[in-house]
Each structure stands twice: as C-alpha cells, then as structure tokens.
XYZ file of C-alpha atoms in Angstrom:
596
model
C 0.000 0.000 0.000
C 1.045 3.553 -0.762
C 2.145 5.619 1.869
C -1.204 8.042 1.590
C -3.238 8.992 4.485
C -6.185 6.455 5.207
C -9.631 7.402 5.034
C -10.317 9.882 8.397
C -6.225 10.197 8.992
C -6.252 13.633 8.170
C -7.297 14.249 11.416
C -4.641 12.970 13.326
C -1.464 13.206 10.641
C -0.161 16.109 8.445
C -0.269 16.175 4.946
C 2.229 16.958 3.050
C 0.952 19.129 -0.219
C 2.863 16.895 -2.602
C 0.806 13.907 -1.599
C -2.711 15.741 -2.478
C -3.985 15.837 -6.293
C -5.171 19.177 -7.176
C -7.435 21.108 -10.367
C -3.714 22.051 -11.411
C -2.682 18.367 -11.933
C -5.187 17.504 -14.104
C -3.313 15.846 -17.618
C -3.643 16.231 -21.189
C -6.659 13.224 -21.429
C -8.432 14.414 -18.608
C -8.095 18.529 -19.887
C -9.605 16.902 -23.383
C -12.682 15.370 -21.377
C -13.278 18.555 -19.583
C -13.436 20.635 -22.560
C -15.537 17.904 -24.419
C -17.905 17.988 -21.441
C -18.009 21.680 -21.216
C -18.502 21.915 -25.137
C -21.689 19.233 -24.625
C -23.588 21.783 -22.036
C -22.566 24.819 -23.546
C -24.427 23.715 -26.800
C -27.354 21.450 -26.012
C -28.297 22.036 -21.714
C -26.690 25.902 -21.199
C -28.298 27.208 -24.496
C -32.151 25.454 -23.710
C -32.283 25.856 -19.866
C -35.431 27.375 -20.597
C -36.519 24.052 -21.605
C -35.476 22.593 -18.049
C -37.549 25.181 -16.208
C -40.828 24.277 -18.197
C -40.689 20.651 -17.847
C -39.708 19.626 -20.941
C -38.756 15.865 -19.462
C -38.519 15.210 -22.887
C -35.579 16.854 -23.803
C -33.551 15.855 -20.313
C -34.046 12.397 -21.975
C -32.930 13.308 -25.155
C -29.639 15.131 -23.425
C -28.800 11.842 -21.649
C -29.328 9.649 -25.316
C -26.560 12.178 -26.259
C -24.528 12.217 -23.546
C -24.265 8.554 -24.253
C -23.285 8.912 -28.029
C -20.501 10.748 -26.649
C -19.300 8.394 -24.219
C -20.221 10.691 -20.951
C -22.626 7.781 -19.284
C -19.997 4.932 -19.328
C -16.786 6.739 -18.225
C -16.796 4.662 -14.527
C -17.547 1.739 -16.775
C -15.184 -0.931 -17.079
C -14.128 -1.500 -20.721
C -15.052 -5.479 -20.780
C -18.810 -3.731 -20.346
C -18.666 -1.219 -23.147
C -17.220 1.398 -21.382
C -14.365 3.916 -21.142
C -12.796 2.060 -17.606
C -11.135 5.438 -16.629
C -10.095 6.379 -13.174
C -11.982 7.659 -10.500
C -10.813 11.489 -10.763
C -12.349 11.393 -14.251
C -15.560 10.030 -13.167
C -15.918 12.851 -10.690
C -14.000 15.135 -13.306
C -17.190 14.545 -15.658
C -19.358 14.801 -12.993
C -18.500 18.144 -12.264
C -18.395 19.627 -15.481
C -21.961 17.968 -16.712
C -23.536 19.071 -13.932
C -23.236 22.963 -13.505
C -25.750 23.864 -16.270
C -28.947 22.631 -14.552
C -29.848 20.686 -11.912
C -32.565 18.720 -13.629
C -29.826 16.684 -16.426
C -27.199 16.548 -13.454
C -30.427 14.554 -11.375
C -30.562 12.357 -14.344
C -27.146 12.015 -15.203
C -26.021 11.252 -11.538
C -28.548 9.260 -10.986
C -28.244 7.107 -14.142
C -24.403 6.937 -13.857
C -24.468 6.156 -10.238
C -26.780 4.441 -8.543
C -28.880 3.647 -11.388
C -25.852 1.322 -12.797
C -22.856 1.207 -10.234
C -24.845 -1.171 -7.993
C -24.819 -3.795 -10.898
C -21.042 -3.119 -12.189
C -20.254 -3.294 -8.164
C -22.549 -6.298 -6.808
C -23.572 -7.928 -10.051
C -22.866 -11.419 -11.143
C -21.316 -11.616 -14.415
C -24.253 -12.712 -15.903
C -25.954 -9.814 -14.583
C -23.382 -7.288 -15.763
C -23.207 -8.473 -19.161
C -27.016 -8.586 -19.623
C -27.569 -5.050 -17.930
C -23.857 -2.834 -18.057
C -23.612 -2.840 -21.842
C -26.420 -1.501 -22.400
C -26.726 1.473 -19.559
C -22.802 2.390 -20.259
C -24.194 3.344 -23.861
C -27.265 5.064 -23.042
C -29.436 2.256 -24.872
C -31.629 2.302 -21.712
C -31.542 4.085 -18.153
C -31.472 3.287 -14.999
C -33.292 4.040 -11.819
C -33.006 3.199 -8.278
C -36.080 2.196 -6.134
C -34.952 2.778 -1.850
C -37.144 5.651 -0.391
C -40.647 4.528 0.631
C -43.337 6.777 2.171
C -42.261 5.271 5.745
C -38.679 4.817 4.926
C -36.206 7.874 3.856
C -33.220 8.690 5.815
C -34.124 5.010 7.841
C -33.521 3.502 4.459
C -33.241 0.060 6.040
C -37.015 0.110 7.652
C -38.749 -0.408 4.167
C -41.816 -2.236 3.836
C -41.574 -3.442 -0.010
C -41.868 -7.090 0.657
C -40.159 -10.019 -1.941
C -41.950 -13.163 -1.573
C -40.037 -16.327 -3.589
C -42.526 -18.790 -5.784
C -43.412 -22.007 -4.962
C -41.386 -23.539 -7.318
C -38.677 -21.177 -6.113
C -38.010 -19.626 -9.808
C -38.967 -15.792 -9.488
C -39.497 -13.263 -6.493
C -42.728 -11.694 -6.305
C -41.781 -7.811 -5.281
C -44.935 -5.866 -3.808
C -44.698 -1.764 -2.650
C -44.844 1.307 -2.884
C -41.591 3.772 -3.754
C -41.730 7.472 -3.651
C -38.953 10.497 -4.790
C -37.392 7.901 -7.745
C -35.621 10.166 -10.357
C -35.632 8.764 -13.965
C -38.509 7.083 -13.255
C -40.309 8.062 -15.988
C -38.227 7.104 -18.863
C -36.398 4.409 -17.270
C -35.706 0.951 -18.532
C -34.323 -0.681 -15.640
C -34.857 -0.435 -11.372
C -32.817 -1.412 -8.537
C -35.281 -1.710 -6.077
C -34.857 -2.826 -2.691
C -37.485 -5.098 -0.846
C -37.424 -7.141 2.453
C -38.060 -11.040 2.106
C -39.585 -12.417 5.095
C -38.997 -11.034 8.063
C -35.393 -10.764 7.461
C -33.514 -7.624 9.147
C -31.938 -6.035 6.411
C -33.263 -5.225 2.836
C -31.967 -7.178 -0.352
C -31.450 -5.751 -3.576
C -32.795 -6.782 -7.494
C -32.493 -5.673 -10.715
C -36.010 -5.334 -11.995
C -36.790 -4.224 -15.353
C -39.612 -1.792 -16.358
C -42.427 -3.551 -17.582
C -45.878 -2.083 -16.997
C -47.574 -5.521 -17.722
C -45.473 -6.550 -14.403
C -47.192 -5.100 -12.182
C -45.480 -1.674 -12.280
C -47.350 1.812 -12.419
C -46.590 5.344 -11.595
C -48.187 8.273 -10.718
C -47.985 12.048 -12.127
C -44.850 13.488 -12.224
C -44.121 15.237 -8.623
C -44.120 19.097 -9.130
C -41.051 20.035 -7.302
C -39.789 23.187 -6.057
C -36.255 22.878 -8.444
C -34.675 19.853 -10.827
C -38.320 20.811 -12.893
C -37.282 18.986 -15.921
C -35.961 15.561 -13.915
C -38.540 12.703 -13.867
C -39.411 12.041 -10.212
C -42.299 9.555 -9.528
C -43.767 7.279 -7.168
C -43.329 3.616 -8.375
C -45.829 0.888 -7.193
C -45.054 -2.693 -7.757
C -48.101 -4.774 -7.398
C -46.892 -8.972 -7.482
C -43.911 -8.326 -9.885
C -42.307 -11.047 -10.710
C -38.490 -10.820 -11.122
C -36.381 -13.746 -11.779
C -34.250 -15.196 -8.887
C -31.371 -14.829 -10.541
C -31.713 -11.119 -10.592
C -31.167 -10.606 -6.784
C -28.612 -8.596 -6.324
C -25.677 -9.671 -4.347
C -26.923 -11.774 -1.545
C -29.762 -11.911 0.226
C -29.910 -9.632 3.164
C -26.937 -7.108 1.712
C -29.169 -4.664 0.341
C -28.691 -2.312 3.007
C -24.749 -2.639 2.338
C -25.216 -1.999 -0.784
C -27.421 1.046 -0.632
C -25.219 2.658 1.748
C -22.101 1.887 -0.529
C -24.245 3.471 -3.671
C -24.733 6.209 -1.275
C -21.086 6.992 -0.403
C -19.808 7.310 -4.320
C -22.844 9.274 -4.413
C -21.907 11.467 -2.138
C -18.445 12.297 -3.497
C -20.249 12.871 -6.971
C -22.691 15.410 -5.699
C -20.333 17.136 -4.169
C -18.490 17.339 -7.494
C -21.764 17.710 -9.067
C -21.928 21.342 -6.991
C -18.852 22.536 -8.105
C -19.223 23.555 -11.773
C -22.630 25.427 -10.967
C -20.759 27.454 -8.272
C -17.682 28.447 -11.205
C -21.078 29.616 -13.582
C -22.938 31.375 -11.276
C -19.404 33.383 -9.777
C -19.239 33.791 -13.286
C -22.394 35.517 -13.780
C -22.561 37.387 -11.225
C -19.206 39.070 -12.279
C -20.266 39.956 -15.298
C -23.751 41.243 -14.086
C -21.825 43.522 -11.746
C -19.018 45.195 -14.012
C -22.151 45.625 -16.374
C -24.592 47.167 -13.898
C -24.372 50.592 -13.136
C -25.676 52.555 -10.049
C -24.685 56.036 -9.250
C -22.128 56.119 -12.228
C -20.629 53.024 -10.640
C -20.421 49.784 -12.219
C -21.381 47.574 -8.691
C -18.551 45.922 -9.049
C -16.443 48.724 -7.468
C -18.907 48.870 -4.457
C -17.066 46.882 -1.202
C -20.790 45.478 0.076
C -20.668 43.173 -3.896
C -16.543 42.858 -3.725
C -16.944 41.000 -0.328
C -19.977 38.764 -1.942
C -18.042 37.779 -4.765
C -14.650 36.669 -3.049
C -16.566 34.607 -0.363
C -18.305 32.728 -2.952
C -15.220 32.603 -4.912
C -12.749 31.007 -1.857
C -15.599 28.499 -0.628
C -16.040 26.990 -4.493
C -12.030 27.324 -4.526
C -11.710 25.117 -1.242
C -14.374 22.784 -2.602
C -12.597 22.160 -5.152
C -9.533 21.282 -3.564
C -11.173 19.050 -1.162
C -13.482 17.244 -3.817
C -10.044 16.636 -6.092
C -7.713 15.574 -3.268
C -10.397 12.866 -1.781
C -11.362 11.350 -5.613
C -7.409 11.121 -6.052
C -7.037 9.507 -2.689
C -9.828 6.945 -3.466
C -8.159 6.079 -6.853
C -5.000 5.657 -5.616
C -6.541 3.317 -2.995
C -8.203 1.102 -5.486
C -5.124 0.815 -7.337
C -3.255 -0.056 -4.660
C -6.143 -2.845 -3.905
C -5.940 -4.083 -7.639
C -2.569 -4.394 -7.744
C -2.689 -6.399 -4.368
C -4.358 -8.816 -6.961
C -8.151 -7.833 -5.347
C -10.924 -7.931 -8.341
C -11.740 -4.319 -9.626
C -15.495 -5.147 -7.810
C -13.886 -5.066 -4.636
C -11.115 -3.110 -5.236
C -13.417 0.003 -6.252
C -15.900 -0.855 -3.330
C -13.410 -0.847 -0.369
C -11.441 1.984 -1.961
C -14.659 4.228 -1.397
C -15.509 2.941 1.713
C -11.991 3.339 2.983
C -13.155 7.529 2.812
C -16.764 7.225 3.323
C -16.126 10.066 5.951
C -14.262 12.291 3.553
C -17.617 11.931 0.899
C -19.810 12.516 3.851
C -17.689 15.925 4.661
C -17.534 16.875 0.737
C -21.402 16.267 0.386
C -21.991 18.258 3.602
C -19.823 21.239 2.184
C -20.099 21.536 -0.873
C -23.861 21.417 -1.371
C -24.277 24.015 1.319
C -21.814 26.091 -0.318
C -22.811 25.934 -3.393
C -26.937 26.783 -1.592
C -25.094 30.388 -0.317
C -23.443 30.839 -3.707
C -26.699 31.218 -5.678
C -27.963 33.085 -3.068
C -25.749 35.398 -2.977
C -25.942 35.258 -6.936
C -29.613 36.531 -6.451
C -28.527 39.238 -4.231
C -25.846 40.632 -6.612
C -28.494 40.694 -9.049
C -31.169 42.314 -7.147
C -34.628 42.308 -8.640
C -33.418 41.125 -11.631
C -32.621 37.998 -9.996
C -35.966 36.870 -8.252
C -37.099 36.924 -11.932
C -37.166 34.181 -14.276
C -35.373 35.880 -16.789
C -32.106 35.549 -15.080
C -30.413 31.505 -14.538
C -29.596 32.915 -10.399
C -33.556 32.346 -9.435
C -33.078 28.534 -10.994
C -30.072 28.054 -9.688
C -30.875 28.549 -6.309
C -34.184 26.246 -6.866
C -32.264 23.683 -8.128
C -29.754 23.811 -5.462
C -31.478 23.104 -2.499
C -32.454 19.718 -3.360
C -28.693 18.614 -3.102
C -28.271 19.390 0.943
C -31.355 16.484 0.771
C -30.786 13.888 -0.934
C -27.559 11.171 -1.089
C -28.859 11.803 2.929
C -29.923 14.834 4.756
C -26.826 16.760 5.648
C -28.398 15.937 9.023
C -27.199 12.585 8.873
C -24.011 12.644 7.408
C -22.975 15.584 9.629
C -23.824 12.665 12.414
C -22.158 9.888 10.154
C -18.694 11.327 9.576
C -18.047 11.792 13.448
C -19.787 8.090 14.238
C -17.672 6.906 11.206
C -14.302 8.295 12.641
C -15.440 6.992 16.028
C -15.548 3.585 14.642
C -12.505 3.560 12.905
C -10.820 4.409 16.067
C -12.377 1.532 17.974
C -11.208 -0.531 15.235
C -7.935 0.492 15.422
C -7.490 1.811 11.772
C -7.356 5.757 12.767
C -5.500 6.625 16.477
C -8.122 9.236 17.992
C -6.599 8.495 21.509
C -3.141 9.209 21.425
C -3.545 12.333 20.373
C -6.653 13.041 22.028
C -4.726 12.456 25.171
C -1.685 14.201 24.077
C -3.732 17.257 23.602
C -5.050 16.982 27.127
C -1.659 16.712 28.467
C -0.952 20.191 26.395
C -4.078 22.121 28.383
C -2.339 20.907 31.535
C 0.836 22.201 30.821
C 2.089 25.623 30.450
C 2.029 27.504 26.648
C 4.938 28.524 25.054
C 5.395 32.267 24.903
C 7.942 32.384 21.977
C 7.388 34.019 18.908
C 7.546 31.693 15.839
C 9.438 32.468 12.628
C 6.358 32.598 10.629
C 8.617 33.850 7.310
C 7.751 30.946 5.073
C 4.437 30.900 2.846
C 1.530 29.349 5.176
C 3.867 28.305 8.081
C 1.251 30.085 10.530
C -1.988 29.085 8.706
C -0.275 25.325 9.216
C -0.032 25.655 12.983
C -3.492 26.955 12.798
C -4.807 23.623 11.010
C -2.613 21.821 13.349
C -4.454 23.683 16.308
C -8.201 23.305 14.991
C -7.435 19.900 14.778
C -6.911 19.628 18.926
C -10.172 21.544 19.326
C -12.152 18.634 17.347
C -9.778 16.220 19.429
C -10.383 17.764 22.690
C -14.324 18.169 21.984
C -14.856 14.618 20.569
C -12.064 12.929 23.175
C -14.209 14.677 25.841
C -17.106 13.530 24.389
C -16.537 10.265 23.895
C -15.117 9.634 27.353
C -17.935 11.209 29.122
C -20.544 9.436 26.587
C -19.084 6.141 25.218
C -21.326 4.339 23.173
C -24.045 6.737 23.955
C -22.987 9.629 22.072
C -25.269 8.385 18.923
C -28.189 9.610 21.060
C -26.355 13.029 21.515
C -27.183 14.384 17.987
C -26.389 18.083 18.862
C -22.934 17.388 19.978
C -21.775 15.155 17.052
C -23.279 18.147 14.989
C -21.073 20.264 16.679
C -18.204 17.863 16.063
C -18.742 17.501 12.442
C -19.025 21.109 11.937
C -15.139 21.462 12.952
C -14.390 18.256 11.473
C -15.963 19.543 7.855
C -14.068 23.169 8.550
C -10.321 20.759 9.206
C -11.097 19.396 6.403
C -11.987 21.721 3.785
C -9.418 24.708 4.865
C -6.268 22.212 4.913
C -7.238 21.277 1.403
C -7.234 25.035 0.196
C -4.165 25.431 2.084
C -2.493 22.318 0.573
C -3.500 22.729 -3.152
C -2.426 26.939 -2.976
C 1.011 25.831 -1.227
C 1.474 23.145 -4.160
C 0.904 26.051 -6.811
C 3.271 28.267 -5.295
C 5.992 25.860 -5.035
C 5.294 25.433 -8.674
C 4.428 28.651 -10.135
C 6.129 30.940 -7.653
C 4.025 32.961 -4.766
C 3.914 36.160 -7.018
C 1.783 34.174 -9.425
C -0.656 33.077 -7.284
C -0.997 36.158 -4.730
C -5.100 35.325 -4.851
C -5.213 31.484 -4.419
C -3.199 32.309 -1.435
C -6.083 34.985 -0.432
C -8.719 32.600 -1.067
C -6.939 30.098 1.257
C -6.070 32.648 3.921
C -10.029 34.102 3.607
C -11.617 30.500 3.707
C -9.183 29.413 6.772
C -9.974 32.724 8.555
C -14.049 31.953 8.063
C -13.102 28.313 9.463
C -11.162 29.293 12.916
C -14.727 31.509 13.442
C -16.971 28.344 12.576
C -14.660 26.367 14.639
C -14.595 28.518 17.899
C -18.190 28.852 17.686
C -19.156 24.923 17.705
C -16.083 24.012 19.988
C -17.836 26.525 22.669
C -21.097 25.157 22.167
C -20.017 21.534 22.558
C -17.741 22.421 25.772
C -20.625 24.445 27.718
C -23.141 21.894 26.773
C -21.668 19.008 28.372
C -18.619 19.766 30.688
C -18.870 22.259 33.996
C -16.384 23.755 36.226
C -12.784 23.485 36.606
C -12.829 21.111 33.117
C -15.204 23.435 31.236
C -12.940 26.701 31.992
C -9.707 24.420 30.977
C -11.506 23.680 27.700
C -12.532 27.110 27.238
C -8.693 28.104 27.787
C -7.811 25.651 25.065
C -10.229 26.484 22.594
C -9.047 30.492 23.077
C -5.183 28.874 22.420
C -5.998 26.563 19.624
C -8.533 29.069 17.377
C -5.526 32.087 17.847
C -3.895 33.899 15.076
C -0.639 35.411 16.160
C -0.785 37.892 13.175
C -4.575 38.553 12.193
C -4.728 38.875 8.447
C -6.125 41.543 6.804
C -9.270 39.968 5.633
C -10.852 42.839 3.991
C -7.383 43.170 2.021
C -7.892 39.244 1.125
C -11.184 40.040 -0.447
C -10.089 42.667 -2.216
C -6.836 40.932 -3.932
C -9.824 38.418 -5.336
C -12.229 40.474 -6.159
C -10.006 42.448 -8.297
C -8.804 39.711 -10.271
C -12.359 38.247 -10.758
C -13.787 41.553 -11.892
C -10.351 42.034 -14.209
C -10.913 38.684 -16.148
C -14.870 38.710 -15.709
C -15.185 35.346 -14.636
C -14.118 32.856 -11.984
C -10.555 32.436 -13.475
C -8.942 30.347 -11.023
C-alpha cells in the first residue's frame, strides 16, 4: 500500500501538499474530457435551460441519449462492459463539469451513472453485468433506483416493499410502494430494494420496467427545483423478477445502498462545483455591467466582499473534492494491484473515505446553496425573476443538501464513522486526544515563531483546529461512550469542525502546491482565497467548539476547555481579511469570470 493517508487520517497526521492531487494536476486526457464535457452543455443544456424550467422531461431524456453517443454515461464503466474504464478522478471530473448547467440533467445524469448502474457493475454477477452494463454504459436504456418509501427515507433500512419467492422457487414476487425515484419516468431498468420475510436487512434486485409486471406510476411530482428531472412514485403490485436477478446476496441490500450512497456522495459534491464556477461567473459579469450612481457595482465593497466569499468556498471545494477522488483512486489501485478484483477493489477503496464523501457532500452542497444566493442578491430584482439563470439556480440547489442523505445525517455519520474507525484500530483518535489533554495541563509557550515561510502560521493553525475537534470529541466520547449516537447536537457540533479541518487544509495544501510550482507572485489570490476561507473556518470552529464544551462539561474542566479552545482558534498575526477580499475580487472583476 502507498504511503497516503487512510480514510479519516487527516485528522490525526499532516499532509504533506505533494501527496494531495489538485485542479492544477489535471493531464492532457483528462483537460480533453473537460473541454468535451463543457462543449456538450454549452451547446445542447446551457443554451435550452429554458426548456429545463418548463418541464420539458422530454428533452432531459434526449440530453442523456446524447450524452451517451458521446461516451459521458460509461466513463466509470469498465471497458469489458462497453465502457471507457477510466479512473476515478475522471468520473468525478465529468461529474462536475456535466452538472453545472442545470440541476434537472445533473439529477438524471447522476442518478443514471451512479446508482442507477454502479450497484450492478459493483454487486452484479457476471451474468448480470453483461445482460444489464452494456447496455446502460451506452445510453441504450436508463437506470433508476427504487430505496425511499413513504415510511422509509433517511431510515432507508425500515422499508416495507416485501419479496416473496414462488413455490417452485423460480422468481421473487416484489410488492410496494416507492416514492422520490428520479428517472422514473423514462427508465428501462430499477434497482429496487425489498425485504423477504422477516429478514432484518433489505436485499437488492435488478427489476426491469415492464408495466404488464405489475409496475405503475403516478404524475410526475411538481417540485420546487430539478423541474425537468422525472421524479415519480413507483408501485409494484406482485412483480415477478427472476431469482437470478437478486442482487448480491440476500440480506446485503442495506450494504449496498449505503455503498451506492457513499460514491454518491463524493459525486454530488463534485456535481456542486461547476454550478458554483457559472454562477461566480455571472454574477461578475452582471456587476461590471450594472451601473448605479455612475458606478459599475462591481467597485462597491458590500458586492466585492460577496463575490470573493463565494469565490474562496467553491475554490476550497474544489480542492477538497479533487484531493479525496485522487485519494480513493490511488486506494483502489493499490487494492488491484494487491491482486483484489476491480469489484472489490473500487468498493473498499470508497468505503476506505466514506467520511471524507460525507464531509464533501456536507460542504459543498451548502456552499454551493449560499453561492446562488448570494448570486440573487448581486443581481437584485433582476434575480428573483425568471429571466435571469440565479432564481433557478438557487431552486435547483437546495435539493442537493437532501438527498444522497440529509446533511443531518451525514454531519452525524462522519463523526460516528471516525469513532468507529478508532475503535477498530485503523485511525489513532486516543493518542492524540490524550496528548492534547496533556498540552491544556501544561504551560504555553510564549515564543514568537518564525512565521517567514508561505503558510507556516496558517499550518499551525490547522494543526491547532485539529486539537479543538480532538479535545471536543475525546471529551465527548469519554464522558458518553457508546451513547454519544443519542447526543445528535454534539456530534453536529463535532462535524461542523471536522468539515471546517477538512476543507481549509485542502485550500491550504493545493495553494502551497501552486506556489511551489508557479512561484508565490503568481498566485498572490489562491493564497487569499486560502487565507479568507481558513480565517471563516477558525470563526466556525470557535463557535461549535464553545457550544459543545458548555453543553456538556462544567467547572474546573469546562474553563480548561474554554482556555484551550481560546489557544488553539488564535492567530498570532490577524490577516487583513478585507485586504484578502479585495486581492480576489479584483482579479475576478479584471478577467470577468471565476478564473482560477
């Protein structure tokens, strides 16, 4: 195995900025499929989005029959299925790109491309794969994915869909109702997930689309965004599926919805990025254009802060989104090569940073929620009207902090996750958890640090937010122990400094791997993006670490945290932050576009 970080290390270990991938690393064959996939939504999803708002589900399904022509639905594909078998920073490569146009063909697309088919390339037989991959990877039919039931949505596992085998034990006979499935409506073939017996967990089949099987639909649901993506209820009433169409065992369709769930989640965070870069982009160009009191806005402070806030969070997301799909495809090379097939390979290499998709999902989607918002408000009237793509944008943005789970629960999953892989020995939470207890006893040093080099201080800072989430989650879990599940506000807490660790080392990381290669005078606003989104992080981080210490720890311990937290969230020279914003708004407004 490489020497990379494990999944949740970051925590606990430094990273070096060579070891991260970055935007800047991207090659020659993965700069061609970015300007292939930008060329594709330019022409047929940027230039119609009218068609998207009015619910023309129509021509979504006509986008994806193209997007297969050109290859775009069978990229995670292997190529013994018909498809293009590239690595995992192109699949989230052309995930990002596809999906900044409109959320309604980036619901279709990512639901198609990933749970729609990656359950069968991941759990299939081969049978099943070459029956069903072929034609999915070519956009030949589509695929949908059958989980959330009126009773059952973020407690996936507590569906009532029932699978009942034949007497002469040939077929399953799968009987239920499923509500919120995208693609449903022009969609060839479901996974759908039904219980047999009274087992405990859910199993999974691949059930094709047959209306004389006992499969109806209502109306299209009228949503409040992704208008033009089909979204049904699906009712199977005694459909008969073939028993050799279970997926995977019987009883591991819970696994395997969660697994779906965690490539998902990496994808829709990458899925959030592009729409951020267009909507920067437009509101750049809407401000050096407007005028007020001889002014084009763009020169007012209240818009330059706007615009380099939105510009640094989409910046760190980036980096983040890039540095964990490079770390998973590393992983699952390392697996292969270990001689593992690429099923299992590809499976436990996502797993292995299931917490890193849950923080990336988490992020990005709200990020990308305050970006159109913002976009609006840069706008003004103009941009509560129809006429301008902000008011869309936002619609269509709000769905992503929902589905692929509520943010809810994979702010409480990537804490319980990390948890876990301490108990199991695979990430060391205790050492240092203890180590940075042992630092609040003893006494601070008072020397001043040679911060001369590029980022040395922001690197102590990362260093120091990660005690906080060690001596908030250390406390907790000593005080709690298995119980902390129950405490929902406190891992909420947690997460919220975990996400901020997280998101401002990768900014940090991919702007000190520039300058070492480009030379700090080149890239005097990636390092003001990464200075502005660390700065915005210490605040999140002192605000959640003093919530979780007053909420559960009193006394002589709580005012010892409280010291700690006032140590660890320090700057010993404050930046300028108003300065930061300005270095990036000037450069945005100069090229007219989000340019980095």
């Amino acid at each position: 195995m490489s020497n990379k970080t494990r999944g949740g290390q970051f925590i606990v270990k430094e990273t070096k900025c060579e070891d991260i991938f970055t935007p800047e690393d991207f090659n020659e064959e993965q700069l061609m499929m970015r300007d292939s996939v930008k060329e594709f939504v330019d022409k047929e999803l940027w230039a119609h989005k009218d068609r998207f708002e009015k619910k023309d589900y129509g021509y979504t399904q006509e986008c994806m029959k193209k997007a297969g022509d050109l290859g775009f639905l069978s990229v995670a594909v292997p190529e013994s299925y018909g498809g293009m078998g590239m690595g995992f920073v192109n699949t989230v490569l052309v995930c990002d790109y596809i999906s900044g146009a409109t959320g309604s063909f980036s619901t279709a697309f990512g639901a198609h491309t990933g749970i729609g088919t990656m359950p069968i390339t991941l759990y299939g037989t081969e049978e099943q794969k070459q029956k069903y991959v072929p034609k999915l990877a070519s956009g030949e039919w589509f695929g949908a994915y059958c989980l959330t039931e009126p009773g059952a949505g973020s407690d996936a596992n507590s569906g009532k869909t029932k699978a009942v085998l034949s007497e002469d034990g040939k077929t399953y006979s799968i009987t239920g109702q499923k509500m919120w499935i995208s693609n449903a409506g022009f969609c060839s073939v479901f996974i759908v997930f039904a219980r047999i017996g009274d087992d405990k967990n859910i199993t999974g089949f691949i059930v094709e689309n047959d209306p004389n099987n006992g499969i109806s639909m209502n109306e299209e649901e009228h949503k409040l965004g992704i208008r033009a993506s089909s979204t049904r209820q699906v009712f199977f009433n005694e459909t008969k599926v073939p028993v050799e169409n279970m997926l995977s065992e019987r009883g591991n369709g819970f696994k395997i919805a969660m697994n779906a769930l965690n490539v998902g989640r990496i994808k829709l965070a990458a899925a959030c990025l592009d729409a951020q870069r267009r909507v920067i982009t437009g509101a750049v160009n809407y401000s050096n254009e407007r005028m007020q009191f001889n002014t084009p806005i763009s020169q007012f402070g209240a818009i330059r802060s706007k615009l380099a806030e939105m510009a640094a969070s989409c910046y760190a997301g980036e980096s983040a989104t890039y540095r964990a799909a490079k770390d998973i495809e590393d992983r699952i090379a390392d697996r292969e090569a270990a001689g593992e097939s690429h099923q299992d390979s590809e499976l436990k290499g996502v797993e292995e940073y299931a917490i890193e998709c849950s923080i990336l999902k988490v992020a990005v989607s709200e990020d990308v929620q305050n970006c159109a918002d913002e976009g609006i408000q840069i706008f003004g009237g103009m941009g509560f009207s129809e006429d301008t793509p902000m008011e869309s944008a936002w619609r269509d943005a709000r769905i992503a902090r929902i589905y692929e789970g509520t943010n809810e629960i994979n702010r409480m999953l990537s804490v319980g996750m990390l948890i876990k892989k301490a108990m199991k020995g695979h990430v060391d939470l205790i050492g240092p958890a203890m180590a940075v207890q042992e630092e609040l006893m003893g006494i601070p040093s008072f020397d001043t640090p040679d911060f001369s080099e590029l980022f040395a201080e922001e690197k102590v800072i990362i260093a120091n937010l990660k005690k906080v989430f060690l001596m908030v989650a250390g406390s907790a879990v000593q005080k709690y122990g298995t119980e902390l599940d129950s405490h929902q506000q406190l891992l909420m807490a947690a997460s919220n400094i975990l996400i901020e660790i997280y998101m401002a080392e990768s900014a940090i990381l991919r702007t000190e791997k520039l300058a070492k290669k480009e030379g700090e005078a080149k890239v005097q606003e990636q390092i003001a993006m990464a200075k502005l989104y660390l700065y915005k992080a210490v605040d999140t981080v002192n605000l959640n670490g003093k919530e979780g210490i007053i909420s559960f720890s009193e006394g002589d311990e709580q005012r010892m945290m409280l010291m700690g937290l006032k140590r660890f969230t320090k700057y010993t020279n404050n930046p300028n932050v108003i300065a930061l914003r300005e270095l990036i708004t000037s450069k945005l407004v100069a090229e007219n576009q989000y340019c980095f």
